[in-house]
Coordinates of C-alpha atoms in Angstrom, one line a residue:
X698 CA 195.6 139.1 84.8
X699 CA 196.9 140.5 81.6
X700 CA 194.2 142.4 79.2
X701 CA 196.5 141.0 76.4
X702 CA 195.3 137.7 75.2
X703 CA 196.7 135.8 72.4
X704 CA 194.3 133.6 70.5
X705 CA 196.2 130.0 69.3
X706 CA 194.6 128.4 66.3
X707 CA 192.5 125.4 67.5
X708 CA 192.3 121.9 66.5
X709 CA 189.2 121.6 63.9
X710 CA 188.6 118.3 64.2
X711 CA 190.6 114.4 63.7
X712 CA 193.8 115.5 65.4
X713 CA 194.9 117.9 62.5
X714 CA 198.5 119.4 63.2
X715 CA 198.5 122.6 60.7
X716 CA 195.9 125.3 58.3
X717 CA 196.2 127.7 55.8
X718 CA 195.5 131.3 56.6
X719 CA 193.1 132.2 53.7
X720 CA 191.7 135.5 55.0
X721 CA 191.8 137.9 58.0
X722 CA 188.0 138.9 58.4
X723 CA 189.4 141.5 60.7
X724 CA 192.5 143.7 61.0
X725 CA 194.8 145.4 63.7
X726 CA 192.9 148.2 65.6
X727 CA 189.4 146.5 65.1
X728 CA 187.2 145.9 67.7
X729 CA 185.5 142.6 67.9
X730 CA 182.9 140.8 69.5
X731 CA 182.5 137.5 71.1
X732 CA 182.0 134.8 68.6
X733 CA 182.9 136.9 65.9
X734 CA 184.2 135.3 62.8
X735 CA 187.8 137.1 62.6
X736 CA 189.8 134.6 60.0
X737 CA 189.0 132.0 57.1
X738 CA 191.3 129.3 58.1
X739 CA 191.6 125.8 55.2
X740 CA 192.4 122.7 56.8
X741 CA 193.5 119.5 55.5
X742 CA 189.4 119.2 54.9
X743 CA 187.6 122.1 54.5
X744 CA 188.0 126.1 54.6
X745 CA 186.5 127.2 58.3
X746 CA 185.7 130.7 59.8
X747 CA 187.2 130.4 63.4
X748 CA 185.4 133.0 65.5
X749 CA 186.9 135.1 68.2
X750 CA 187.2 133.8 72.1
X751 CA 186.9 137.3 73.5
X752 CA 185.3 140.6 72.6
X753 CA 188.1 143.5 72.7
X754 CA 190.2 145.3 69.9
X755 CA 192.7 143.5 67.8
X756 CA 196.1 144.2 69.2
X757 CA 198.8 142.1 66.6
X758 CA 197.9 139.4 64.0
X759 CA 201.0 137.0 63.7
X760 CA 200.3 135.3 60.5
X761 CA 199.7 136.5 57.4
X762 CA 197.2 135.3 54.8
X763 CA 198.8 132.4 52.9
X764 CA 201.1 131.4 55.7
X765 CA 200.6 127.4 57.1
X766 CA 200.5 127.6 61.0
X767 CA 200.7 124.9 63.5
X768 CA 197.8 124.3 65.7
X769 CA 198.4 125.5 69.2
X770 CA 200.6 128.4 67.3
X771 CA 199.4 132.2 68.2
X772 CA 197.8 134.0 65.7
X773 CA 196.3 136.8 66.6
X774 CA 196.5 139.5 69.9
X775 CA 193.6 140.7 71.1
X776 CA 192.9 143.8 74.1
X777 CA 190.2 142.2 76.3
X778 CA 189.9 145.9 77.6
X779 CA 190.5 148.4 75.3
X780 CA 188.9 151.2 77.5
X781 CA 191.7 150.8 80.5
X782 CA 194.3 153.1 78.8
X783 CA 197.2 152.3 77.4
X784 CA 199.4 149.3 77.3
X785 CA 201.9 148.8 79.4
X786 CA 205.7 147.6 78.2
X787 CA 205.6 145.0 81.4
X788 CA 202.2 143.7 80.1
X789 CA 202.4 139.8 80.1
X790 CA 201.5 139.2 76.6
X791 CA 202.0 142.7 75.3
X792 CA 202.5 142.6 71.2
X793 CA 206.5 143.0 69.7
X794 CA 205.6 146.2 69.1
X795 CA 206.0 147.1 72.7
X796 CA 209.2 145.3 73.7
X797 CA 212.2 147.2 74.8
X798 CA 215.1 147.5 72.2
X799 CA 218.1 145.1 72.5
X800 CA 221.0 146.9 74.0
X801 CA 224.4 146.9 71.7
X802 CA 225.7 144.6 74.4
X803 CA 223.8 141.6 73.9
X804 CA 223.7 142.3 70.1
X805 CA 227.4 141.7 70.1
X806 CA 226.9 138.5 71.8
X807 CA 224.7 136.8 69.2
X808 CA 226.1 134.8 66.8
X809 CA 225.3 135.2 63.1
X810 CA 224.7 131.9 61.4
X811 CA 227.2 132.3 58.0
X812 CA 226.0 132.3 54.9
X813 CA 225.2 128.8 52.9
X814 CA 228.2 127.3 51.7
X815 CA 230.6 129.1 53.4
X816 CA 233.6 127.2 55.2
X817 CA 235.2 129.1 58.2
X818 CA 239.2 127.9 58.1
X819 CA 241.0 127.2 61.4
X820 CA 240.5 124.9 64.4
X821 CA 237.7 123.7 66.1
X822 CA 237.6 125.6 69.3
X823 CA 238.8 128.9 68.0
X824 CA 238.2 132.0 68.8
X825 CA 234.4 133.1 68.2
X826 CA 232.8 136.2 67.9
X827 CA 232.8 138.0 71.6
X828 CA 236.0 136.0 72.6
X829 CA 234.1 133.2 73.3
X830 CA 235.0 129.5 72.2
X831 CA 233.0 128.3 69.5
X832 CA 232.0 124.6 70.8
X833 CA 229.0 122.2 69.9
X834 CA 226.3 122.3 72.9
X835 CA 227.2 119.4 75.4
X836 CA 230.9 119.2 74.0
X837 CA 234.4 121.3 75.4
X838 CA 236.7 123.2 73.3
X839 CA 239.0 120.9 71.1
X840 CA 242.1 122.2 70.3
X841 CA 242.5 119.9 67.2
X842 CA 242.6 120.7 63.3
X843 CA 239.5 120.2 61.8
X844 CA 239.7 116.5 59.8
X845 CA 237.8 115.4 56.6
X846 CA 237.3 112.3 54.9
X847 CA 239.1 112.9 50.8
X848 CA 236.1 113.0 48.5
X849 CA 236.3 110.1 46.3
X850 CA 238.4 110.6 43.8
X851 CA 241.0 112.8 45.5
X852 CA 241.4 116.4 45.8
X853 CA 243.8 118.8 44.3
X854 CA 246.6 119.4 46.8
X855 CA 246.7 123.2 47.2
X856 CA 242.7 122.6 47.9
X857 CA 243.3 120.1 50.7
X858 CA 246.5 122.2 52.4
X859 CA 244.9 125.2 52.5
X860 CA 242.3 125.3 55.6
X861 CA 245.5 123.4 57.8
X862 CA 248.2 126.0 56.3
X863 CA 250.1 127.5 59.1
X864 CA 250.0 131.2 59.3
X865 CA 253.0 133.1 60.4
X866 CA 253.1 134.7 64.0
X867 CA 251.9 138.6 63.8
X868 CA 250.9 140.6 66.9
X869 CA 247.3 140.3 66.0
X870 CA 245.5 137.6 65.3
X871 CA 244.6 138.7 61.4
X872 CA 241.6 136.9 59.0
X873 CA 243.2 134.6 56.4
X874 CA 241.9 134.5 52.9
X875 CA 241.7 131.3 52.0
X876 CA 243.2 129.5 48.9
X877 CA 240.8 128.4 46.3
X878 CA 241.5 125.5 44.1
X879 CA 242.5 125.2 40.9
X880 CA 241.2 122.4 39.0
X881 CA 242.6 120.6 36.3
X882 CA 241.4 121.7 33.1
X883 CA 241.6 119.4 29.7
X884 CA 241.7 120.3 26.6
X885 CA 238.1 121.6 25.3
X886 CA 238.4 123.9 28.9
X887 CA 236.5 121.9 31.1
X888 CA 237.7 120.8 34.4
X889 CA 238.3 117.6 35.0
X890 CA 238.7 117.3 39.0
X891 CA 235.8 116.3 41.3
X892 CA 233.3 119.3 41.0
X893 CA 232.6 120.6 44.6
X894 CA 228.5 121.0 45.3
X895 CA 226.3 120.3 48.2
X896 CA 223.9 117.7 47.3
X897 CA 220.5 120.2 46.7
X898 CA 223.1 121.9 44.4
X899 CA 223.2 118.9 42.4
X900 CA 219.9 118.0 42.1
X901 CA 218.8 121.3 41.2
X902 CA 221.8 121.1 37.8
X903 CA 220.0 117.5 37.1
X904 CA 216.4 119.1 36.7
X905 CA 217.6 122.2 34.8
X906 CA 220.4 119.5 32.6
X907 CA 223.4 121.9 33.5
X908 CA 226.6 119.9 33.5
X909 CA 228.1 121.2 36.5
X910 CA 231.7 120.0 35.0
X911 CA 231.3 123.2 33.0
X912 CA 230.6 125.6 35.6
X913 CA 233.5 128.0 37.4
X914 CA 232.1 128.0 41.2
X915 CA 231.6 131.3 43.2
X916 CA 231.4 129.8 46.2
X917 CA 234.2 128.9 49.0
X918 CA 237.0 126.8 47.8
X919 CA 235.6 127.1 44.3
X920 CA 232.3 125.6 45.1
X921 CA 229.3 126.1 42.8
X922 CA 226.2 127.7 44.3
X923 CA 222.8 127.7 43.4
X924 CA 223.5 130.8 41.7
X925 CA 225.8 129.7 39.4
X926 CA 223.5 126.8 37.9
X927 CA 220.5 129.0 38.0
X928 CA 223.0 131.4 35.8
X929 CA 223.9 129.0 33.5
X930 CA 220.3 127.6 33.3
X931 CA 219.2 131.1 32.0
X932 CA 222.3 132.2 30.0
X933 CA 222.4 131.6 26.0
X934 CA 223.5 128.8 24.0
X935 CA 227.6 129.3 23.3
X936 CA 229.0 127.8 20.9
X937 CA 231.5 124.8 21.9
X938 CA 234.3 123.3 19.3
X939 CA 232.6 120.8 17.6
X940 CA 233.8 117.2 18.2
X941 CA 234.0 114.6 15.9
X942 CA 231.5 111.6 17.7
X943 CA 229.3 109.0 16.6
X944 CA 225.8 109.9 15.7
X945 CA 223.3 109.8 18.9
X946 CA 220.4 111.7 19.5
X947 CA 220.2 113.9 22.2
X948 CA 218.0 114.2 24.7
X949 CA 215.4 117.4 25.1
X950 CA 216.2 119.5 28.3
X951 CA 213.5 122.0 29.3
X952 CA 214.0 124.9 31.6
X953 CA 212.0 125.7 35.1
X954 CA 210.2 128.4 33.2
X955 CA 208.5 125.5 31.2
X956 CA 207.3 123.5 34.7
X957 CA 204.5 124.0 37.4
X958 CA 205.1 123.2 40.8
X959 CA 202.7 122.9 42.9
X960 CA 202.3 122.9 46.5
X961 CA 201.0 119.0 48.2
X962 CA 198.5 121.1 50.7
X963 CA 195.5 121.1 52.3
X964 CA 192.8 119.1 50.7
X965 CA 195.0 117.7 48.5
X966 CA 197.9 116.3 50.7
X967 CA 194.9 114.6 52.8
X968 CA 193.4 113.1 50.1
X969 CA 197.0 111.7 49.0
X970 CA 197.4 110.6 52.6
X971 CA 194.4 108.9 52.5
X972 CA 194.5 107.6 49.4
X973 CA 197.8 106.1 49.5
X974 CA 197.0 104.6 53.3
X975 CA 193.7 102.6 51.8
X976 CA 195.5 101.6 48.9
X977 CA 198.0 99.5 50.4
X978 CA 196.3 98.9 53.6
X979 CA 192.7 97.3 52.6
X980 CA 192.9 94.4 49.5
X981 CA 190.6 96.0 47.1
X982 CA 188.3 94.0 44.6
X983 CA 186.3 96.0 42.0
X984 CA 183.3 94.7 40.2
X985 CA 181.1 95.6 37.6
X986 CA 177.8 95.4 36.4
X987 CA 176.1 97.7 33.4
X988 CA 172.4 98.2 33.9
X989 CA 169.4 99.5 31.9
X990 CA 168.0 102.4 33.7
X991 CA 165.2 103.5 31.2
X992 CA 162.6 103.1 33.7
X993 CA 164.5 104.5 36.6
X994 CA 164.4 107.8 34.2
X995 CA 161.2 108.3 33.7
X996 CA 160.4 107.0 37.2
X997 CA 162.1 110.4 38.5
X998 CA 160.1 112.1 35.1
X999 CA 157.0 111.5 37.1
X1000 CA 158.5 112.0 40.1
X1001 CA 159.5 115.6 39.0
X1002 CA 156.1 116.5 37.8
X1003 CA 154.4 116.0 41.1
X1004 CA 153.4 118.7 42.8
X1005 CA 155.4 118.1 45.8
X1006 CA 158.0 117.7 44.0
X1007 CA 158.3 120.9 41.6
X1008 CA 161.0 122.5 43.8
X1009 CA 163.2 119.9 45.1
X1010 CA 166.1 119.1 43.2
X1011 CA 166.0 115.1 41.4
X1012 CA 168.6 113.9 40.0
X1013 CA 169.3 110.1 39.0
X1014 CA 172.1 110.3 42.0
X1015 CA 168.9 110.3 44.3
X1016 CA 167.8 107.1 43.3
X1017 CA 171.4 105.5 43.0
X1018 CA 171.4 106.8 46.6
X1019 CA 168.0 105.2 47.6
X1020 CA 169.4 101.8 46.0
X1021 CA 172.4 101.6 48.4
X1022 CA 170.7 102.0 51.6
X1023 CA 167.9 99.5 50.7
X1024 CA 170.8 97.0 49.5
X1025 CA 172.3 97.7 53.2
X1026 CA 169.7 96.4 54.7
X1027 CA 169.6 93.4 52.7
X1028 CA 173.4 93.0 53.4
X1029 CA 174.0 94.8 56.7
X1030 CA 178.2 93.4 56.8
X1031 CA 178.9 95.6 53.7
X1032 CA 178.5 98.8 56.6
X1033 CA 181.2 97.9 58.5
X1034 CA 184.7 98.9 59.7
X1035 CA 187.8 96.2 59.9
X1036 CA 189.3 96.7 63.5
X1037 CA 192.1 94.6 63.4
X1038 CA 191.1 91.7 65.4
X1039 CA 187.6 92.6 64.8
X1040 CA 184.7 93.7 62.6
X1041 CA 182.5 96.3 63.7
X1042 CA 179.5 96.1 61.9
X1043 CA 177.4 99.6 62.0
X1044 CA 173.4 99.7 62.1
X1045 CA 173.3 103.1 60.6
X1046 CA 174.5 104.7 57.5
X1047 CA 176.4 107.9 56.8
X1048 CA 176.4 107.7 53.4
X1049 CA 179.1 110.2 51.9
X1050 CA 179.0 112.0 48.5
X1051 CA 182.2 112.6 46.8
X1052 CA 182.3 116.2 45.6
X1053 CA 184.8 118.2 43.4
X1054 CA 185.9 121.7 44.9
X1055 CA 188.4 124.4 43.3
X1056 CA 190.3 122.9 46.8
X1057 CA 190.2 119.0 45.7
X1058 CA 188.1 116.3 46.7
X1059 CA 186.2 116.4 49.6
X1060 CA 183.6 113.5 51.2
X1061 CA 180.7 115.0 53.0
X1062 CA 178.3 112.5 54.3
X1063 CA 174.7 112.6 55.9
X1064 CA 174.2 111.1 59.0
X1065 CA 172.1 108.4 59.4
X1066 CA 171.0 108.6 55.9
X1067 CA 168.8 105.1 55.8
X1068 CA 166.2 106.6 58.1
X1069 CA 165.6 109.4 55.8
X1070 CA 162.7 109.3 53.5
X1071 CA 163.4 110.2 49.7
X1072 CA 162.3 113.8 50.0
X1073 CA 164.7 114.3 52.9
X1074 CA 167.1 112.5 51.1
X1075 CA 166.9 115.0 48.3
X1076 CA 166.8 118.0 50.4
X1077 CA 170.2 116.8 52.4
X1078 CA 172.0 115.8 49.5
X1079 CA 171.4 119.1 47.6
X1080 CA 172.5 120.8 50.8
X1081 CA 175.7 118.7 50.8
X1082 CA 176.5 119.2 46.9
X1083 CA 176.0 123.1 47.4
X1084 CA 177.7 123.5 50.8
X1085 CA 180.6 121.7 49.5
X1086 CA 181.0 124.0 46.5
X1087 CA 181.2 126.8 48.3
X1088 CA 184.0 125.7 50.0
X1089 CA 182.4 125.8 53.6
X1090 CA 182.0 122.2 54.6
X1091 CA 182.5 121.7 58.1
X1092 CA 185.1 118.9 59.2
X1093 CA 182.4 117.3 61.4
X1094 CA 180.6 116.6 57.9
X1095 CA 183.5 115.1 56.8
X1096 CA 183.9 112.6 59.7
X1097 CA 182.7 109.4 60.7
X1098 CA 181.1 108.4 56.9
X1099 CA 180.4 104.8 56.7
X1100 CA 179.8 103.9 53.3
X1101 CA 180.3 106.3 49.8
X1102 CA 178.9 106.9 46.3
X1103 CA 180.8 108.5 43.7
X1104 CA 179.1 110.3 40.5
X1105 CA 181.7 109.7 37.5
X1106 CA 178.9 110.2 35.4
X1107 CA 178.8 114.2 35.7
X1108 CA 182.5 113.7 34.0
X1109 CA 181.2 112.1 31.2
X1110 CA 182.9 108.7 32.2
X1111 CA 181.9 104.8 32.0
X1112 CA 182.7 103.6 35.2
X1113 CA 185.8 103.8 37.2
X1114 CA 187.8 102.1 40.3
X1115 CA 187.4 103.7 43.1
X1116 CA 189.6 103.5 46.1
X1117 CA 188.0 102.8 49.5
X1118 CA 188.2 106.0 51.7
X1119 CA 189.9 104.9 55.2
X1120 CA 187.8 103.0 57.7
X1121 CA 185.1 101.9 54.8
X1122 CA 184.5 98.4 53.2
X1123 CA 182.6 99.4 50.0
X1124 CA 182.5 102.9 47.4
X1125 CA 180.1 102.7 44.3
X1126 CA 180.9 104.6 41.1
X1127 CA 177.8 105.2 39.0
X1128 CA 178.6 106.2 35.5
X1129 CA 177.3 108.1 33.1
X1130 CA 173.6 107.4 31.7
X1131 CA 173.9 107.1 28.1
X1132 CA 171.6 105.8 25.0
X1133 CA 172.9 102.5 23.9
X1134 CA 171.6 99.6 21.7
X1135 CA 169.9 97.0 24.2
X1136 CA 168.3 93.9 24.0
X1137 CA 164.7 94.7 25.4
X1138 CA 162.1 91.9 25.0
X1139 CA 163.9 89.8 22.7
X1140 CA 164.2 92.8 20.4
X1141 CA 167.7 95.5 20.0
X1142 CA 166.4 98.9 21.0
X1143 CA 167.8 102.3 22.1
X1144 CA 167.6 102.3 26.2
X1145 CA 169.2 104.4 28.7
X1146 CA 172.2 102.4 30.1
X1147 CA 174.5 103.3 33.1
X1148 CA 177.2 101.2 34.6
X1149 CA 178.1 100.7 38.0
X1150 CA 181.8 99.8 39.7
X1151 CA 182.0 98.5 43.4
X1152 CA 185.3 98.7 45.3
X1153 CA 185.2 96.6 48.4
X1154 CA 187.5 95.4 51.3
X1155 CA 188.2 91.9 50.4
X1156 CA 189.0 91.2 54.1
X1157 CA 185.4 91.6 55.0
X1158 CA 183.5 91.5 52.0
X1159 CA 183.6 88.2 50.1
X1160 CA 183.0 87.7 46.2
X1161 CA 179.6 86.5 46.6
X1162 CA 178.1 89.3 49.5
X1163 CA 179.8 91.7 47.1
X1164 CA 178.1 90.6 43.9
X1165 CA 174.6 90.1 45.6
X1166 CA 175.2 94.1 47.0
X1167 CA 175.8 95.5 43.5
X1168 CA 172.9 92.7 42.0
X1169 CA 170.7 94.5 44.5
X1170 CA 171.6 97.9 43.6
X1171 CA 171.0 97.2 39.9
X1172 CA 167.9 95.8 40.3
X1173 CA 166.6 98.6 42.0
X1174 CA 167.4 100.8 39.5
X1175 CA 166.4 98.6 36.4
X1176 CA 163.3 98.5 38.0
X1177 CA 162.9 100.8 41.7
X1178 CA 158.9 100.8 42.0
X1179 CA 158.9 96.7 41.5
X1180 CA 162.0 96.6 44.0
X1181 CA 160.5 99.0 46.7
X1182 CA 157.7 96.3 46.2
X1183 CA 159.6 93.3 47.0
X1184 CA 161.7 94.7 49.7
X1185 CA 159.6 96.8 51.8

């Protein structure tokens, strides 16, 4: 059995395919035990510390930080028995370190892929490095000159006779330079033939707004590289012979130096993935209702100022919380998942949280949330919101939610409409809690006002179950002691 073990990165959870190397915890030459956390690995949901399968030294790490690896991919090499002596080159396993060298011989049998863009001249089937014959895999040598549809347009003569020009007979065969085109040029010294560029080529001269018609190419044949647009897209201004036109405004070009890409990874290319999959998958209906919370706020005033209470963490989140799961019960059908050709209705509650990281969006829930009391309730939810900041939210947390809040309010915002996260009928967006003029008692007076937004799926939740869910979640917090008095 080899002493050499090489430790693949795991699946973390929901079938994900790839991760982000964010640290190595440990380096080559370590020594490590079992369980060990050795790297910080960010998945399409959360940043994980993946712990060692073995106890040993760290032989090879094959990644480095910032490189995206597929699961089941090697990452890191590591001597179950450090204490045996050294490694042997025959050792199954052994790191590329310890590999022989190639031998000149079967270097001069590989093949080196050309360069981009360039055009070997000649037949298909000739001769290839080594003596060989240069074939496609599955196909013989063809002894036929190589053909190619005309570009639209045409092509300048010397261009298209020059890869099929004979060459005269010589005792060895001798490389031939090829003939580069000449284009036409008009007047103002811009060609006027069909440009030669690849595609990628193209679209790159689009987003920088260089007019390839007024480029000289580098490349084979006269073709115009990446380089040469890049070069043109930095170079100054020249001045061009005016031309007499009619007036027109011309359109602002920017450079790359003025633009941000960045990459779709991670937290963010899930939640797009998501996103875009609810979106156009489950009919979405959003309603609204604004509510007067004044008593709801000083209902978690004296909450706060019992003694039990002093160091637990009360927000008005807690009671929007409280409000949803006792509306559940109320209206069990808005917990449920559409299966295609049925509805699975679910008898418990993980209620999810949506929570802003420096990594995205991210949807913790806590499991089983209705039979929590409202200190519990509390404590988990603070432990979610600080968890989740950190960035060390485990993708089990993330899984299975059934139902979600989101707080728009923290933003500052109204209300929003939020999109249902995959596998969920409903999402509530509570707002932010503001002052506003209010008709109290048949009299306009200052009261704290906050309004809601429901998002539900329209194939399971009807207008009318949807309105009496939100009525039930605004009464509750119009009023929560009266409502925990009716309902319980």
């Amino acid at each position: 059995m080899s002493r050499i073990k090489e430790f693949n990165l795991p699946d973390l959870g929901e079938g994900l395919t790839e991760g982000e190397i964010l640290a190595w915890l440990v380096k080559v030459g370590d020594d490590i035990e079992l369980n060990q956390p050795i790297v910080e690995v960010e998945t399409a949901k959360a940043a994980v510390e993946i712990p060692a399968k073995w106890a040993g030294r760290v032989q090879a790490i094959f990644h480095p930080e910032g490189a995206t690896v597929e699961v089941g991919s090697p990452i890191i090499a590591i001597d179950t028995d450090p204490n045996a002596g050294p490694i042997e080159e025959s050792t199954t396993g052994a790191p590329a370190a310890a590999l022989p060298t190639p031998s000149a011989a079967s270097l001069a049998a590989v093949e080196v892929a050309p360069e981009e863009g360039m055009v070997e001249p000649g037949l298909i089937g000739g001769v290839a490095p080594g003596g060989r014959t240069a074939v496609l895999v599955g196909y013989g040598p063809r002894n036929a000159p190589a053909k190619r549809r005309p570009r639209k347009g045409g092509v300048p003569a010397q261009a298209a006779a020059a890869p099929a020009a004979p060459v005269q007979a010589a005792p060895a065969p001798a490389p031939v330079a090829p003939v580069s085109p000449v284009p036409a040029v008009s007047g103002n010294g811009r060609a006027t033939g069909p440009v030669l560029a690849k595609p990628p080529v193209r679209k790159l001269a689009k987003d920088l707004g260089v007019d390839l018609a007024t480029l000289t190419g580098s490349g084979p044949l006269g073709s115009i590289t990446r380089e040469d647009v890049q070069r043109a897209a930095s170079a100054p201004a020249t001045a061009e012979p005016l031309t007499v036109a009619a007036p027109a405004t011309a359109a602002a070009s920017f450079g790359a130096d003025r633009e941000q890409r960045i990459p779709v990874k991670g937290v963010r290319k899930l939640t797009a993935e998501n996103m875009s999959r609810s979106a156009f998958t489950a009919p979405h209906v959003t309603e609204f209702l604004t509510v007067d919370v004044t008593r709801a706020m000083k209902a978690l005033d004296r909450l706060r100022e019992r003694r039990e209470w002093r160091d637990v963490r009360v927000s008005p989140l807690l009671l929007v919380a409280k409000s949803v799961l006792l509306a559940v019960k109320r209206h069990p059908m808005v917990n449920s998942t559409w299966a295609g050709d049925e509805i699975v209705v679910k008898e418990y509650v993980n209620l999810g949280i949506a929570a802003a990281t420096e990594r995205g969006l991210i949807v913790p829930n806590i499991k089983d949330a209705g039979r929590l009391s409202l200190r519990e309730l509390a404590d988990a939810m603070t432990g979610l919101v600080l968890t989740a900041k950190t960035g060390k939210t485990s993708p089990a947390d993330m899984s299975g939610g059934t139902l979600t809040i989101t707080n728009v309010g923290v933003f500052g915002v109204d209300t929003g409409t939020p999109i249902l996260p995959p596998g969920e009928s409903a999402i509530l967006a509570f707002g932010a809690v503001r002052e506003m003029p209010w008709v109290h008692k048949g009299k306009v007076k200052p009261r704290l006002v906050t309004t809601l937004g429901l998002s539900f799926d329209h194939r399971i939740i009807d207008g009318e179950l949807g309105s009496k869910f939100l009525r039930d979640v605004g009464d509750f917090l119009a009023d929560p002691e009266a409502a925990l008095l009716a309902w319980t």
